[in-house]
């Protein structure tokens, strides 16, 4: 979660790139200012912060009040300047008195903290003359601080460190537990002398981009050949090392160059152990003072170390990992990253990530890349290898993106980006580096999808169409309710696709309960009226059955229109061989009109007589191949895929650039919104007694959702297994069921079915409960540790209730030390629109949260974390322009791009 300042900084930047339309934040900056102000105030650590927050919030309102583009531009510039402390605070703000609430104001730590063992690499090895060192360090630190102040005040004029006092930096946080980072920032100037000696580079508005050396095709090809050589070709890499690298997915030199760090640690901003509290996610540098193996219950052998960083001790327990005693020893310095906890009154970390301290990292600027590792490969060895590769290749690698595109999009050179990725000069540099690398991937992926679509559409499909009158008659015959406008407009999109000989490839996106099935039924109707077959595939057999019952009931009514009763078959793996054979025969000879089923539909034996339309429900549950396989059952049939995943439009267009998009953005009338409340753990007793017990008494049912299946060391969250026991004892008069992802599909189906049939009153479950099974009698859903889920996913969960005529409730239980987590959840109380929630989440937390519910099958998942709406739109725009101008990528400036696209298409032949 970014800090409030950082978020605002981003929002302003986005506003600027979007042309000052006041759309960067849904609802506009004016409305956002109040929410933002409240959040920012909680994070303030100095009275000056409050002053700045006050001023910025006022400016946001002013921004909204003016329509003048130039004035908005000027306001944003000014706000940025203020955020980065490039201009002094104006009147009347600097005349007002600001005071922090007592608990927010923290005293400056006493000087002995300066003695922090960590970041001086050589001094520590010899015994220290502690007092003298202390004095010296303290002196240096003071010097550093006063220098900082001077720079801060003189602003732009002073070169060395214009950012040091900037609000973004003071507020900046790099992980979720925000309060902690705030503290890290607070500690920074006093912590170490390394900090003081650092030379920060000036803030980077634009990445540097010198003219590019012209590379001719031949030499580019040579270089690329070199890059694609196996890692074994490098000197010093033997078979063993190569094998370890392969395990990380590194096969070629190019893979080394592009190997992405998992995260970055800022060694200059560590917290001393003494200042750690419970439940913080931190990185600590310390020395091992004690190490032992402890034998616990069930003969479990834990490896326990006591580390000390000269401010205090901390115990670290590696559960059941006694073998670590061979790798970690007394006297070694380690970097530990994990979550603090209190165990028997002592501060402890369980199973932290660890590595031996590499003194090299202390000497570097301070931002250290942390790479994914595999057993037996040390971080140090990997870093050394990467460094070597970067040094040689970063300057040589030919840049596939035309210079004009880089210029337009304000992107860095590839070589520069790769250097910065592995050895960032600062957070801004890293930002530009990632931006460039992600842009490349987005762009190439888009080009691949556009090309796939073009290829696929070359084979004509059969046009099917009905007149408007026929369609209206169909609607009034089949549906007991009038369709919503949104449903009608989606059906129109589909009808116009179906009437062409280019195959339809459309994504229908609509919130849970928005009535996608009716749209699907209408499309099936078009196929039936044209005497062709249709198929609908759902991810689970219980969903397939639900569709089968619903659809056959409704379609039976069209007998008068067709002249015969349509034959509809259900095909799942539960059929006996003879039943299955009968359906296979009916599909092949055309006596079955509509097939509804699961994966069983795409088995080898299934053949259709004249399949014209294939529909996939909950399409994110299927892989790319399965979509392709269903399509393969006909001669290029029209394809409709449906999803309830509320991903923002820009993101949908990226993940499915090869699909056309229809959105149902309107609910059928008469729905009562689900009452949603964020509560804390203390309120649970009341929830159980006052809500759940009451609903159960009325004969209703409840879902309780947990983020974990079983307890996990190091994650402070209750698990479904624990919850199951708890619910059974609290609600012992009722029947409680348990459903989780580790069960076999058939088992899951059975339990879901039992819950639907009211064999259970309470279902304790995990995120598997997400898919759209109708249990109209369920009226309560409780989501434990709700802050561990993204808003979009929470919204999906919430859609499990409110499907009947009863009023329904959703409770989000959250005990996060971070207030922002709760603020975020409160958006759930406010909004019932899944798209809106997804958008908010994307802006607040980045796209990573959408990961839990997305399976696009095109590898974009890896990028989600750093993907921004702005970048997605840029890449989309550029890809379309390039594709329109030069679809085969034959122009010289597209040559390298063409190669990449070709390689990617080759490895995933069909993405649509
Ligand atoms: P989803 O989009 O989640 O698949 P469904 O298609 O299952 O939603 O529809 C949810 C419910 O809304 C169903 O019970 C359906 O009968 C009902 N429904 C669909 N369209 C309308 C409408 N236009 N008016 C009233 N009810 C509708
Ligand atoms: Mg549905």
Short mmCIF file of N, CA and C in Angstrom, two decimals, residues 75-207:
data_model
loop_
_atom_site.label_atom_id
_atom_site.label_comp_id
_atom_site.label_asym_id
_atom_site.label_seq_id
_atom_site.Cartn_x
_atom_site.Cartn_y
_atom_site.Cartn_z
N UNK A 75 -1.83 24.30 -11.25
CA UNK A 75 -2.09 23.80 -9.90
C UNK A 75 -1.34 22.50 -9.65
N UNK A 76 -1.38 21.62 -10.64
CA UNK A 76 -0.69 20.34 -10.45
C UNK A 76 0.81 20.54 -10.31
N UNK A 77 1.34 21.39 -11.18
CA UNK A 77 2.77 21.68 -11.05
C UNK A 77 3.10 22.17 -9.65
N UNK A 78 2.26 23.08 -9.18
CA UNK A 78 2.52 23.65 -7.87
C UNK A 78 2.41 22.58 -6.78
N UNK A 79 1.38 21.76 -6.88
CA UNK A 79 1.22 20.72 -5.85
C UNK A 79 2.42 19.78 -5.83
N UNK A 80 2.88 19.41 -7.03
CA UNK A 80 4.06 18.55 -7.11
C UNK A 80 5.26 19.24 -6.45
N UNK A 81 5.41 20.51 -6.76
CA UNK A 81 6.52 21.26 -6.18
C UNK A 81 6.43 21.26 -4.65
N UNK A 82 5.20 21.42 -4.16
CA UNK A 82 5.05 21.42 -2.72
C UNK A 82 5.34 20.04 -2.14
N UNK A 83 4.84 19.03 -2.82
CA UNK A 83 5.07 17.67 -2.32
C UNK A 83 6.56 17.38 -2.24
N UNK A 84 7.27 17.84 -3.24
CA UNK A 84 8.71 17.56 -3.25
C UNK A 84 9.52 18.66 -2.58
N UNK A 85 8.80 19.53 -1.92
CA UNK A 85 9.46 20.58 -1.15
C UNK A 85 10.36 21.46 -2.00
N UNK A 86 9.92 21.73 -3.20
CA UNK A 86 10.73 22.59 -4.04
C UNK A 86 10.38 24.06 -3.85
N UNK A 87 9.25 24.29 -3.25
CA UNK A 87 8.91 25.68 -2.91
C UNK A 87 8.46 25.72 -1.44
N UNK A 88 8.66 26.85 -0.80
CA UNK A 88 8.33 26.94 0.64
C UNK A 88 6.81 27.01 0.84
N UNK A 89 6.36 26.67 2.03
CA UNK A 89 4.93 26.76 2.33
C UNK A 89 4.48 28.23 2.30
N UNK A 90 3.32 28.49 1.73
CA UNK A 90 2.86 29.87 1.60
C UNK A 90 2.01 30.30 2.79
N UNK A 91 1.69 31.53 2.84
CA UNK A 91 0.66 32.00 3.76
C UNK A 91 -0.69 31.56 3.21
N UNK A 92 -1.71 31.41 3.96
CA UNK A 92 -1.75 31.58 5.41
C UNK A 92 -1.30 30.32 6.15
N UNK A 93 -0.96 29.27 5.37
CA UNK A 93 -0.69 27.99 6.05
C UNK A 93 0.48 28.11 7.03
N UNK A 94 1.53 28.80 6.59
CA UNK A 94 2.70 28.86 7.47
C UNK A 94 2.48 29.73 8.70
N UNK A 95 1.32 30.39 8.75
CA UNK A 95 1.01 31.18 9.94
C UNK A 95 0.21 30.38 10.97
N UNK A 96 -0.38 29.29 10.47
CA UNK A 96 -1.23 28.53 11.39
C UNK A 96 -0.40 27.63 12.29
N UNK A 97 -1.01 27.26 13.39
CA UNK A 97 -0.33 26.33 14.29
C UNK A 97 -0.85 24.92 14.05
N UNK A 98 0.05 24.01 13.85
CA UNK A 98 -0.37 22.63 13.67
C UNK A 98 0.23 21.79 14.77
N UNK A 99 -0.57 20.88 15.33
CA UNK A 99 -0.02 19.99 16.34
C UNK A 99 -0.43 18.57 16.07
N UNK A 100 0.50 17.69 16.27
CA UNK A 100 0.19 16.28 16.07
C UNK A 100 -0.48 15.73 17.31
N UNK A 101 -1.40 14.78 17.16
CA UNK A 101 -1.91 14.08 18.33
C UNK A 101 -0.73 13.40 19.02
N UNK A 102 -0.80 13.31 20.34
CA UNK A 102 0.36 12.83 21.09
C UNK A 102 0.91 11.51 20.58
N UNK A 103 0.02 10.56 20.25
CA UNK A 103 0.56 9.24 19.89
C UNK A 103 1.24 9.24 18.54
N UNK A 104 0.99 10.31 17.75
CA UNK A 104 1.63 10.33 16.45
C UNK A 104 3.01 10.98 16.50
N UNK A 105 3.16 11.85 17.46
CA UNK A 105 4.45 12.51 17.57
C UNK A 105 5.43 11.60 18.28
N UNK A 106 6.53 11.32 17.69
CA UNK A 106 7.51 10.45 18.33
C UNK A 106 8.78 11.23 18.59
N UNK A 107 9.38 10.99 19.75
CA UNK A 107 10.62 11.71 20.06
C UNK A 107 11.75 11.22 19.16
N UNK A 108 12.72 12.06 18.98
CA UNK A 108 13.90 11.63 18.26
C UNK A 108 14.61 10.57 19.09
N UNK A 109 15.04 9.50 18.47
CA UNK A 109 15.65 8.44 19.27
C UNK A 109 16.96 8.92 19.91
N UNK A 110 17.29 8.37 21.04
CA UNK A 110 18.51 8.78 21.73
C UNK A 110 19.73 8.41 20.89
N UNK A 111 20.83 9.14 21.12
CA UNK A 111 21.99 8.98 20.25
C UNK A 111 22.57 7.57 20.23
N UNK A 112 22.39 6.78 21.27
CA UNK A 112 23.05 5.48 21.24
C UNK A 112 22.50 4.57 20.16
N UNK A 113 21.39 4.96 19.58
CA UNK A 113 20.87 4.18 18.46
C UNK A 113 21.83 4.23 17.29
N UNK A 114 22.61 5.28 17.29
CA UNK A 114 23.52 5.45 16.17
C UNK A 114 24.52 4.31 16.11
N UNK A 115 24.60 3.64 17.18
CA UNK A 115 25.56 2.56 17.28
C UNK A 115 25.10 1.33 16.52
N UNK A 116 23.99 1.43 15.87
CA UNK A 116 23.44 0.27 15.17
C UNK A 116 24.55 -0.47 14.45
N UNK A 117 24.64 -1.71 14.77
CA UNK A 117 25.75 -2.51 14.31
C UNK A 117 25.80 -2.61 12.80
N UNK A 118 24.64 -2.67 12.27
CA UNK A 118 24.51 -3.15 10.91
C UNK A 118 25.42 -2.53 9.85
N UNK A 119 25.12 -1.34 9.40
CA UNK A 119 25.63 -1.02 8.10
C UNK A 119 27.10 -0.65 7.96
N UNK A 120 27.90 -0.67 8.98
CA UNK A 120 29.32 -0.45 8.72
C UNK A 120 29.96 -1.79 8.53
N UNK A 121 30.55 -2.02 7.39
CA UNK A 121 30.92 -3.39 7.10
C UNK A 121 32.25 -3.79 7.72
N UNK A 122 33.23 -2.95 7.66
CA UNK A 122 34.54 -3.40 8.12
C UNK A 122 34.71 -3.21 9.62
N UNK A 123 34.18 -2.10 10.12
CA UNK A 123 34.41 -1.76 11.51
C UNK A 123 33.98 -2.89 12.45
N UNK A 124 32.91 -3.55 12.09
CA UNK A 124 32.34 -4.50 13.00
C UNK A 124 33.24 -5.70 13.27
N UNK A 125 34.06 -6.02 12.31
CA UNK A 125 34.84 -7.24 12.46
C UNK A 125 35.88 -7.11 13.54
N UNK A 126 36.35 -5.90 13.78
CA UNK A 126 37.28 -5.76 14.88
C UNK A 126 36.54 -5.22 16.10
N UNK A 127 37.08 -5.54 17.28
CA UNK A 127 36.40 -5.05 18.47
C UNK A 127 36.33 -3.52 18.43
N UNK A 128 35.23 -2.99 18.89
CA UNK A 128 35.07 -1.56 18.75
C UNK A 128 35.41 -0.83 20.04
N UNK A 129 35.97 0.33 19.87
CA UNK A 129 36.05 1.22 21.00
C UNK A 129 34.71 1.97 21.00
N UNK A 130 33.82 1.39 21.75
CA UNK A 130 32.43 1.78 21.55
C UNK A 130 32.18 3.27 21.75
N UNK A 131 32.76 3.80 22.81
CA UNK A 131 32.45 5.20 23.08
C UNK A 131 32.94 6.12 21.97
N UNK A 132 34.18 5.84 21.57
CA UNK A 132 34.72 6.71 20.54
C UNK A 132 33.91 6.60 19.25
N UNK A 133 33.61 5.37 18.90
CA UNK A 133 32.83 5.17 17.68
C UNK A 133 31.52 5.92 17.75
N UNK A 134 30.93 5.79 18.92
CA UNK A 134 29.63 6.42 19.09
C UNK A 134 29.71 7.91 18.83
N UNK A 135 30.73 8.50 19.47
CA UNK A 135 30.86 9.93 19.31
C UNK A 135 31.06 10.30 17.85
N UNK A 136 31.92 9.52 17.23
CA UNK A 136 32.24 9.85 15.86
C UNK A 136 30.97 9.74 14.99
N UNK A 137 30.30 8.61 15.19
CA UNK A 137 29.09 8.40 14.39
C UNK A 137 28.06 9.48 14.63
N UNK A 138 27.93 9.81 15.93
CA UNK A 138 26.91 10.80 16.26
C UNK A 138 27.26 12.12 15.59
N UNK A 139 28.52 12.45 15.62
CA UNK A 139 28.96 13.68 14.99
C UNK A 139 28.61 13.70 13.52
N UNK A 140 28.91 12.60 12.87
CA UNK A 140 28.64 12.54 11.44
C UNK A 140 27.16 12.65 11.15
N UNK A 141 26.43 11.93 11.97
CA UNK A 141 24.99 11.94 11.70
C UNK A 141 24.43 13.34 11.85
N UNK A 142 24.92 14.03 12.87
CA UNK A 142 24.41 15.38 13.11
C UNK A 142 24.74 16.27 11.93
N UNK A 143 25.98 16.10 11.51
CA UNK A 143 26.42 16.87 10.37
C UNK A 143 25.45 16.63 9.21
N UNK A 144 25.17 15.36 9.02
CA UNK A 144 24.27 14.98 7.93
C UNK A 144 22.92 15.63 8.08
N UNK A 145 22.43 15.62 9.30
CA UNK A 145 21.09 16.15 9.49
C UNK A 145 21.02 17.63 9.23
N UNK A 146 22.04 18.33 9.73
CA UNK A 146 21.93 19.76 9.55
C UNK A 146 22.11 20.09 8.06
N UNK A 147 22.91 19.30 7.42
CA UNK A 147 23.07 19.54 5.99
C UNK A 147 21.73 19.34 5.28
N UNK A 148 21.04 18.27 5.71
CA UNK A 148 19.74 18.02 5.13
C UNK A 148 18.81 19.20 5.29
N UNK A 149 18.80 19.72 6.50
CA UNK A 149 17.88 20.83 6.75
C UNK A 149 18.18 21.98 5.82
N UNK A 150 19.47 22.28 5.73
CA UNK A 150 19.84 23.40 4.87
C UNK A 150 19.32 23.19 3.46
N UNK A 151 19.58 22.00 2.99
CA UNK A 151 19.17 21.73 1.62
C UNK A 151 17.67 21.85 1.49
N UNK A 152 17.01 21.28 2.48
CA UNK A 152 15.56 21.32 2.45
C UNK A 152 15.06 22.74 2.31
N UNK A 153 15.64 23.63 3.07
CA UNK A 153 15.12 25.00 3.05
C UNK A 153 15.46 25.71 1.76
N UNK A 154 16.68 25.53 1.35
CA UNK A 154 17.06 26.32 0.19
C UNK A 154 16.45 25.76 -1.09
N UNK A 155 15.88 24.58 -1.00
CA UNK A 155 15.08 24.08 -2.11
C UNK A 155 15.89 23.84 -3.37
N UNK A 156 15.34 24.30 -4.46
CA UNK A 156 15.88 24.03 -5.77
C UNK A 156 17.35 24.36 -5.94
N UNK A 157 17.75 25.43 -5.31
CA UNK A 157 19.10 25.91 -5.51
C UNK A 157 20.17 24.90 -5.11
N UNK A 158 19.96 24.16 -4.06
CA UNK A 158 20.99 23.27 -3.59
C UNK A 158 20.97 21.95 -4.35
N UNK A 159 22.06 21.61 -4.94
CA UNK A 159 22.10 20.45 -5.79
C UNK A 159 22.03 19.08 -5.11
N UNK A 160 22.82 18.84 -4.10
CA UNK A 160 23.05 17.44 -3.73
C UNK A 160 21.81 16.62 -3.42
N UNK A 161 20.85 17.16 -2.74
CA UNK A 161 19.79 16.26 -2.29
C UNK A 161 18.45 16.96 -2.19
N UNK A 162 17.93 17.37 -3.30
CA UNK A 162 16.68 18.12 -3.24
C UNK A 162 15.53 17.28 -2.73
N UNK A 163 15.71 15.98 -2.68
CA UNK A 163 14.55 15.16 -2.34
C UNK A 163 14.49 14.77 -0.89
N UNK A 164 15.60 15.01 -0.20
CA UNK A 164 15.69 14.40 1.11
C UNK A 164 14.56 14.79 2.05
N UNK A 165 14.08 16.00 1.92
CA UNK A 165 13.00 16.39 2.81
C UNK A 165 11.65 16.33 2.12
N UNK A 166 11.65 15.86 0.91
CA UNK A 166 10.39 15.93 0.18
C UNK A 166 9.35 15.08 0.86
N UNK A 167 8.13 15.53 0.76
CA UNK A 167 7.06 14.84 1.46
C UNK A 167 6.89 13.43 0.95
N UNK A 168 7.10 13.27 -0.35
CA UNK A 168 6.94 11.91 -0.88
C UNK A 168 7.88 10.98 -0.15
N UNK A 169 9.10 11.44 0.02
CA UNK A 169 10.04 10.57 0.67
C UNK A 169 9.68 10.36 2.13
N UNK A 170 9.32 11.42 2.77
CA UNK A 170 8.99 11.27 4.18
C UNK A 170 7.81 10.34 4.36
N UNK A 171 6.93 10.36 3.40
CA UNK A 171 5.73 9.55 3.54
C UNK A 171 5.87 8.20 2.87
N UNK A 172 6.93 8.06 2.12
CA UNK A 172 6.96 6.88 1.25
C UNK A 172 7.02 5.58 2.05
N UNK A 173 6.30 4.62 1.54
CA UNK A 173 6.33 3.31 2.16
C UNK A 173 6.45 2.28 1.09
N UNK A 174 7.10 1.21 1.43
CA UNK A 174 7.31 0.23 0.40
C UNK A 174 6.59 -1.07 0.65
N UNK A 175 5.94 -1.19 1.74
CA UNK A 175 5.12 -2.38 1.87
C UNK A 175 3.86 -2.04 2.63
N UNK A 176 3.10 -3.07 2.91
CA UNK A 176 1.76 -2.83 3.40
C UNK A 176 1.69 -2.23 4.79
N UNK A 177 2.56 -2.63 5.64
CA UNK A 177 2.43 -2.17 7.03
C UNK A 177 2.95 -0.76 7.11
N UNK A 178 2.10 0.16 6.83
CA UNK A 178 2.58 1.49 6.55
C UNK A 178 3.17 2.19 7.76
N UNK A 179 2.55 2.00 8.89
CA UNK A 179 3.00 2.75 10.06
C UNK A 179 4.49 2.56 10.25
N UNK A 180 4.88 1.35 9.99
CA UNK A 180 6.25 0.97 10.19
C UNK A 180 7.21 1.77 9.34
N UNK A 181 6.87 1.93 8.09
CA UNK A 181 7.78 2.62 7.21
C UNK A 181 7.92 4.07 7.59
N UNK A 182 6.79 4.58 8.03
CA UNK A 182 6.80 5.93 8.48
C UNK A 182 7.90 6.07 9.51
N UNK A 183 7.95 5.03 10.33
CA UNK A 183 8.93 5.09 11.39
C UNK A 183 10.33 4.95 10.82
N UNK A 184 10.41 4.11 9.81
CA UNK A 184 11.68 3.94 9.16
C UNK A 184 12.17 5.28 8.64
N UNK A 185 11.23 6.02 8.04
CA UNK A 185 11.60 7.33 7.51
C UNK A 185 12.08 8.23 8.63
N UNK A 186 11.38 8.11 9.73
CA UNK A 186 11.72 8.96 10.85
C UNK A 186 13.12 8.66 11.35
N UNK A 187 13.42 7.38 11.32
CA UNK A 187 14.73 6.98 11.83
C UNK A 187 15.85 7.30 10.88
N UNK A 188 15.50 7.43 9.64
CA UNK A 188 16.54 7.44 8.63
C UNK A 188 17.73 8.36 8.92
N UNK A 189 17.48 9.60 9.21
CA UNK A 189 18.64 10.48 9.33
C UNK A 189 19.52 10.10 10.51
N UNK A 190 18.99 9.44 11.49
CA UNK A 190 19.79 9.17 12.67
C UNK A 190 20.41 7.79 12.64
N UNK A 191 20.01 7.01 11.68
CA UNK A 191 20.34 5.60 11.78
C UNK A 191 21.82 5.30 11.62
N UNK A 192 22.35 5.68 10.53
CA UNK A 192 23.70 5.20 10.24
C UNK A 192 24.48 6.26 9.49
N UNK A 193 25.75 6.03 9.47
CA UNK A 193 26.53 6.99 8.70
C UNK A 193 26.45 6.68 7.22
N UNK A 194 26.14 5.45 6.90
CA UNK A 194 26.01 5.12 5.49
C UNK A 194 25.01 6.06 4.85
N UNK A 195 23.94 6.24 5.57
CA UNK A 195 22.88 7.12 5.11
C UNK A 195 23.43 8.51 4.78
N UNK A 196 24.25 8.98 5.69
CA UNK A 196 24.73 10.34 5.54
C UNK A 196 25.66 10.48 4.36
N UNK A 197 26.42 9.44 4.12
CA UNK A 197 27.39 9.53 3.04
C UNK A 197 26.75 9.36 1.66
N UNK A 198 25.53 8.90 1.68
CA UNK A 198 24.88 8.65 0.40
C UNK A 198 24.75 9.90 -0.42
N UNK A 199 24.96 9.74 -1.68
CA UNK A 199 24.71 10.85 -2.56
C UNK A 199 23.42 10.55 -3.30
N UNK A 200 22.37 11.23 -2.94
CA UNK A 200 21.14 10.96 -3.68
C UNK A 200 21.22 11.68 -5.00
N UNK A 201 20.70 11.02 -6.01
CA UNK A 201 20.65 11.67 -7.30
C UNK A 201 19.41 12.54 -7.34
N UNK A 202 19.43 13.56 -8.16
CA UNK A 202 18.25 14.40 -8.24
C UNK A 202 17.05 13.61 -8.73
N UNK A 203 15.90 14.09 -8.38
CA UNK A 203 14.69 13.43 -8.80
C UNK A 203 14.60 13.39 -10.32
N UNK A 204 14.10 12.29 -10.82
CA UNK A 204 14.06 12.08 -12.26
C UNK A 204 12.65 12.24 -12.79
N UNK A 205 12.38 13.32 -13.42
CA UNK A 205 11.07 13.47 -14.02
C UNK A 205 11.00 12.62 -15.29
N UNK A 206 12.05 12.70 -16.07
CA UNK A 206 12.13 11.91 -17.30
C UNK A 206 13.36 11.03 -17.24
N UNK A 207 13.27 9.85 -17.79
CA UNK A 207 14.47 9.02 -17.83
C UNK A 207 15.43 9.61 -18.85
#
